[in-house]
Short mmCIF file of N, CA and C in Angstrom, two decimals:
data_model
loop_
_atom_site.label_atom_id
_atom_site.label_comp_id
_atom_site.label_asym_id
_atom_site.label_seq_id
_atom_site.Cartn_x
_atom_site.Cartn_y
_atom_site.Cartn_z
N UNK A 1 0.84 -1.18 0.00
CA UNK A 1 0.00 0.00 0.00
C UNK A 1 0.89 1.25 0.00
N UNK A 2 0.38 2.29 -0.61
CA UNK A 2 1.05 3.59 -0.66
C UNK A 2 0.04 4.66 -0.25
N UNK A 3 0.55 5.80 0.15
CA UNK A 3 -0.31 6.92 0.51
C UNK A 3 -0.55 7.81 -0.70
N UNK A 4 -1.75 8.29 -0.85
CA UNK A 4 -2.07 9.29 -1.86
C UNK A 4 -2.88 10.39 -1.18
N UNK A 5 -2.89 11.55 -1.78
CA UNK A 5 -3.76 12.62 -1.32
C UNK A 5 -4.80 12.87 -2.40
N UNK A 6 -6.01 13.16 -1.97
CA UNK A 6 -7.09 13.43 -2.92
C UNK A 6 -7.90 14.62 -2.44
N UNK A 7 -8.44 15.35 -3.38
CA UNK A 7 -9.32 16.49 -3.06
C UNK A 7 -10.75 16.02 -3.19
N UNK A 8 -11.52 16.23 -2.10
CA UNK A 8 -12.90 15.78 -2.04
C UNK A 8 -13.76 16.87 -1.42
N UNK A 9 -15.08 16.78 -1.60
CA UNK A 9 -15.97 17.75 -0.98
C UNK A 9 -15.89 17.65 0.55
N UNK A 10 -16.30 18.70 1.26
CA UNK A 10 -16.28 18.69 2.72
C UNK A 10 -17.05 17.49 3.28
N UNK A 11 -16.54 16.95 4.37
CA UNK A 11 -17.15 15.83 5.08
C UNK A 11 -17.34 14.58 4.22
N UNK A 12 -16.42 14.38 3.29
CA UNK A 12 -16.48 13.19 2.44
C UNK A 12 -16.28 11.93 3.30
N UNK A 13 -16.85 10.84 2.85
CA UNK A 13 -16.68 9.55 3.53
C UNK A 13 -15.78 8.66 2.68
N UNK A 14 -15.32 7.58 3.29
CA UNK A 14 -14.48 6.63 2.55
C UNK A 14 -15.24 6.05 1.36
N UNK A 15 -16.50 5.71 1.58
CA UNK A 15 -17.31 5.16 0.50
C UNK A 15 -17.44 6.15 -0.65
N UNK A 16 -17.67 7.41 -0.34
CA UNK A 16 -17.77 8.42 -1.38
C UNK A 16 -16.45 8.57 -2.13
N UNK A 17 -15.34 8.54 -1.39
CA UNK A 17 -14.02 8.66 -2.02
C UNK A 17 -13.77 7.49 -2.97
N UNK A 18 -14.08 6.28 -2.52
CA UNK A 18 -13.86 5.10 -3.35
C UNK A 18 -14.70 5.18 -4.62
N UNK A 19 -15.94 5.58 -4.49
CA UNK A 19 -16.83 5.69 -5.65
C UNK A 19 -16.31 6.76 -6.62
N UNK A 20 -15.93 7.90 -6.09
CA UNK A 20 -15.46 9.01 -6.93
C UNK A 20 -14.17 8.66 -7.67
N UNK A 21 -13.30 7.89 -7.00
CA UNK A 21 -12.00 7.54 -7.60
C UNK A 21 -12.04 6.21 -8.34
N UNK A 22 -13.16 5.52 -8.30
CA UNK A 22 -13.29 4.25 -9.02
C UNK A 22 -12.47 3.14 -8.38
N UNK A 23 -12.43 3.10 -7.05
CA UNK A 23 -11.62 2.11 -6.33
C UNK A 23 -12.51 1.06 -5.68
N UNK A 24 -12.00 -0.18 -5.62
CA UNK A 24 -12.72 -1.25 -4.94
C UNK A 24 -12.19 -1.40 -3.51
N UNK A 25 -12.92 -2.14 -2.68
CA UNK A 25 -12.47 -2.36 -1.29
C UNK A 25 -11.14 -3.07 -1.23
N UNK A 26 -10.85 -3.95 -2.21
CA UNK A 26 -9.58 -4.67 -2.23
C UNK A 26 -8.40 -3.75 -2.51
N UNK A 27 -8.66 -2.59 -3.10
CA UNK A 27 -7.59 -1.66 -3.46
C UNK A 27 -7.32 -0.61 -2.39
N UNK A 28 -8.16 -0.57 -1.36
CA UNK A 28 -8.07 0.48 -0.34
C UNK A 28 -7.87 -0.13 1.03
N UNK A 29 -7.04 0.49 1.85
CA UNK A 29 -6.86 0.07 3.25
C UNK A 29 -8.02 0.68 4.03
N UNK A 30 -9.08 -0.09 4.17
CA UNK A 30 -10.28 0.43 4.83
C UNK A 30 -10.05 0.63 6.33
N UNK A 31 -9.09 -0.10 6.91
CA UNK A 31 -8.75 0.09 8.32
C UNK A 31 -8.09 1.44 8.56
N UNK A 32 -7.32 1.89 7.61
CA UNK A 32 -6.68 3.22 7.70
C UNK A 32 -7.73 4.30 7.50
N UNK A 33 -8.61 4.05 6.56
CA UNK A 33 -9.72 4.98 6.32
C UNK A 33 -9.33 6.18 5.49
N UNK A 34 -10.17 7.17 5.56
CA UNK A 34 -9.98 8.45 4.86
C UNK A 34 -9.62 9.48 5.91
N UNK A 35 -8.43 10.08 5.80
CA UNK A 35 -7.92 10.98 6.83
C UNK A 35 -7.93 12.42 6.30
N UNK A 36 -8.64 13.29 6.98
CA UNK A 36 -8.68 14.70 6.60
C UNK A 36 -7.34 15.35 6.95
N UNK A 37 -6.67 15.90 5.95
CA UNK A 37 -5.36 16.53 6.14
C UNK A 37 -5.49 18.04 6.20
N UNK A 38 -6.23 18.62 5.26
CA UNK A 38 -6.37 20.07 5.20
C UNK A 38 -7.83 20.41 4.88
N UNK A 39 -8.62 20.76 5.90
CA UNK A 39 -10.04 21.05 5.67
C UNK A 39 -10.27 22.21 4.71
N UNK A 40 -9.41 23.21 4.75
CA UNK A 40 -9.56 24.38 3.89
C UNK A 40 -9.46 24.06 2.41
N UNK A 41 -8.66 23.05 2.09
CA UNK A 41 -8.46 22.66 0.69
C UNK A 41 -9.20 21.38 0.33
N UNK A 42 -9.91 20.78 1.31
CA UNK A 42 -10.60 19.52 1.04
C UNK A 42 -9.62 18.41 0.70
N UNK A 43 -8.47 18.40 1.37
CA UNK A 43 -7.42 17.44 1.07
C UNK A 43 -7.44 16.30 2.10
N UNK A 44 -7.48 15.07 1.57
CA UNK A 44 -7.56 13.87 2.40
C UNK A 44 -6.42 12.92 2.05
N UNK A 45 -6.03 12.08 3.02
CA UNK A 45 -5.06 11.02 2.80
C UNK A 45 -5.77 9.68 2.75
N UNK A 46 -5.23 8.79 1.91
CA UNK A 46 -5.86 7.49 1.68
C UNK A 46 -4.75 6.50 1.35
N UNK A 47 -4.82 5.27 1.89
CA UNK A 47 -3.85 4.23 1.55
C UNK A 47 -4.49 3.32 0.50
N UNK A 48 -3.79 3.15 -0.61
CA UNK A 48 -4.31 2.34 -1.71
C UNK A 48 -3.20 1.44 -2.26
N UNK A 49 -3.58 0.47 -3.07
CA UNK A 49 -2.58 -0.38 -3.72
C UNK A 49 -1.80 0.46 -4.73
N UNK A 50 -0.61 0.01 -5.07
CA UNK A 50 0.21 0.76 -6.03
C UNK A 50 -0.50 0.86 -7.38
N UNK A 51 -1.17 -0.22 -7.79
CA UNK A 51 -1.90 -0.21 -9.06
C UNK A 51 -3.01 0.84 -9.02
N UNK A 52 -3.74 0.91 -7.94
CA UNK A 52 -4.81 1.90 -7.81
C UNK A 52 -4.24 3.31 -7.83
N UNK A 53 -3.10 3.52 -7.18
CA UNK A 53 -2.49 4.85 -7.14
C UNK A 53 -2.13 5.33 -8.55
N UNK A 54 -1.71 4.40 -9.40
CA UNK A 54 -1.35 4.77 -10.77
C UNK A 54 -2.58 5.20 -11.57
N UNK A 55 -3.75 4.67 -11.21
CA UNK A 55 -4.97 4.99 -11.96
C UNK A 55 -5.63 6.30 -11.53
N UNK A 56 -5.29 6.80 -10.34
CA UNK A 56 -5.95 8.01 -9.84
C UNK A 56 -5.51 9.21 -10.68
N UNK A 57 -6.48 9.94 -11.16
CA UNK A 57 -6.24 11.13 -11.98
C UNK A 57 -5.40 12.14 -11.19
N UNK A 58 -4.28 12.60 -11.73
CA UNK A 58 -3.45 13.57 -11.01
C UNK A 58 -4.21 14.85 -10.64
N UNK A 59 -5.27 15.15 -11.38
CA UNK A 59 -6.09 16.34 -11.05
C UNK A 59 -6.86 16.13 -9.74
N UNK A 60 -7.11 14.86 -9.39
CA UNK A 60 -7.87 14.54 -8.17
C UNK A 60 -6.99 14.45 -6.94
N UNK A 61 -5.69 14.31 -7.14
CA UNK A 61 -4.84 14.16 -5.97
C UNK A 61 -3.37 14.10 -6.31
N UNK A 62 -2.59 13.63 -5.34
CA UNK A 62 -1.15 13.55 -5.52
C UNK A 62 -0.60 12.27 -4.94
N UNK A 63 0.65 12.02 -5.21
CA UNK A 63 1.29 10.81 -4.72
C UNK A 63 1.60 9.87 -5.86
N UNK A 64 2.01 8.68 -5.57
CA UNK A 64 2.04 8.07 -4.25
C UNK A 64 3.22 8.57 -3.41
N UNK A 65 3.04 8.47 -2.10
CA UNK A 65 4.04 8.86 -1.15
C UNK A 65 4.45 7.65 -0.32
N UNK A 66 5.68 7.66 0.18
CA UNK A 66 6.15 6.59 1.04
C UNK A 66 5.32 6.56 2.32
N UNK A 67 5.18 5.39 2.88
CA UNK A 67 4.39 5.23 4.11
C UNK A 67 5.22 4.45 5.12
N UNK A 68 6.29 5.09 5.64
CA UNK A 68 7.17 4.38 6.57
C UNK A 68 6.47 4.08 7.89
N UNK A 69 6.85 2.97 8.47
CA UNK A 69 6.31 2.60 9.78
C UNK A 69 6.83 3.59 10.82
N UNK A 70 5.96 4.05 11.68
CA UNK A 70 6.35 4.99 12.74
C UNK A 70 6.41 4.22 14.04
N UNK A 71 7.56 4.29 14.70
CA UNK A 71 7.72 3.59 15.97
C UNK A 71 8.70 4.36 16.83
N UNK A 72 8.72 4.09 18.14
CA UNK A 72 9.61 4.82 19.05
C UNK A 72 11.08 4.60 18.68
N UNK A 73 11.90 5.61 18.97
CA UNK A 73 13.32 5.53 18.74
C UNK A 73 14.02 5.47 20.09
N UNK A 74 14.77 4.41 20.32
CA UNK A 74 15.54 4.28 21.56
C UNK A 74 14.69 3.81 22.73
N UNK A 75 15.32 3.65 23.88
CA UNK A 75 14.60 3.16 25.07
C UNK A 75 13.64 4.23 25.58
N UNK A 76 12.56 3.80 26.24
CA UNK A 76 11.62 4.78 26.80
C UNK A 76 12.32 5.67 27.83
N UNK A 77 11.99 6.92 27.84
CA UNK A 77 12.64 7.89 28.71
C UNK A 77 12.00 7.98 29.98
#
């Protein structure tokens, strides 16, 4: 899976995003969901398969972006 950004109407849902972008449930990380990044610009983050990311119209969004695992660094303080 890779991260992409997409522009959607305010208060968009994951189902609406998938329908608008022509994505199936198998192509989207539904557990990650649709994450609002910038409400002013209607910009959301979404994890999709690499194949799906290639099909998304560049006018609808950006990416793909790396999605590195985030974990603590060093022993707990």
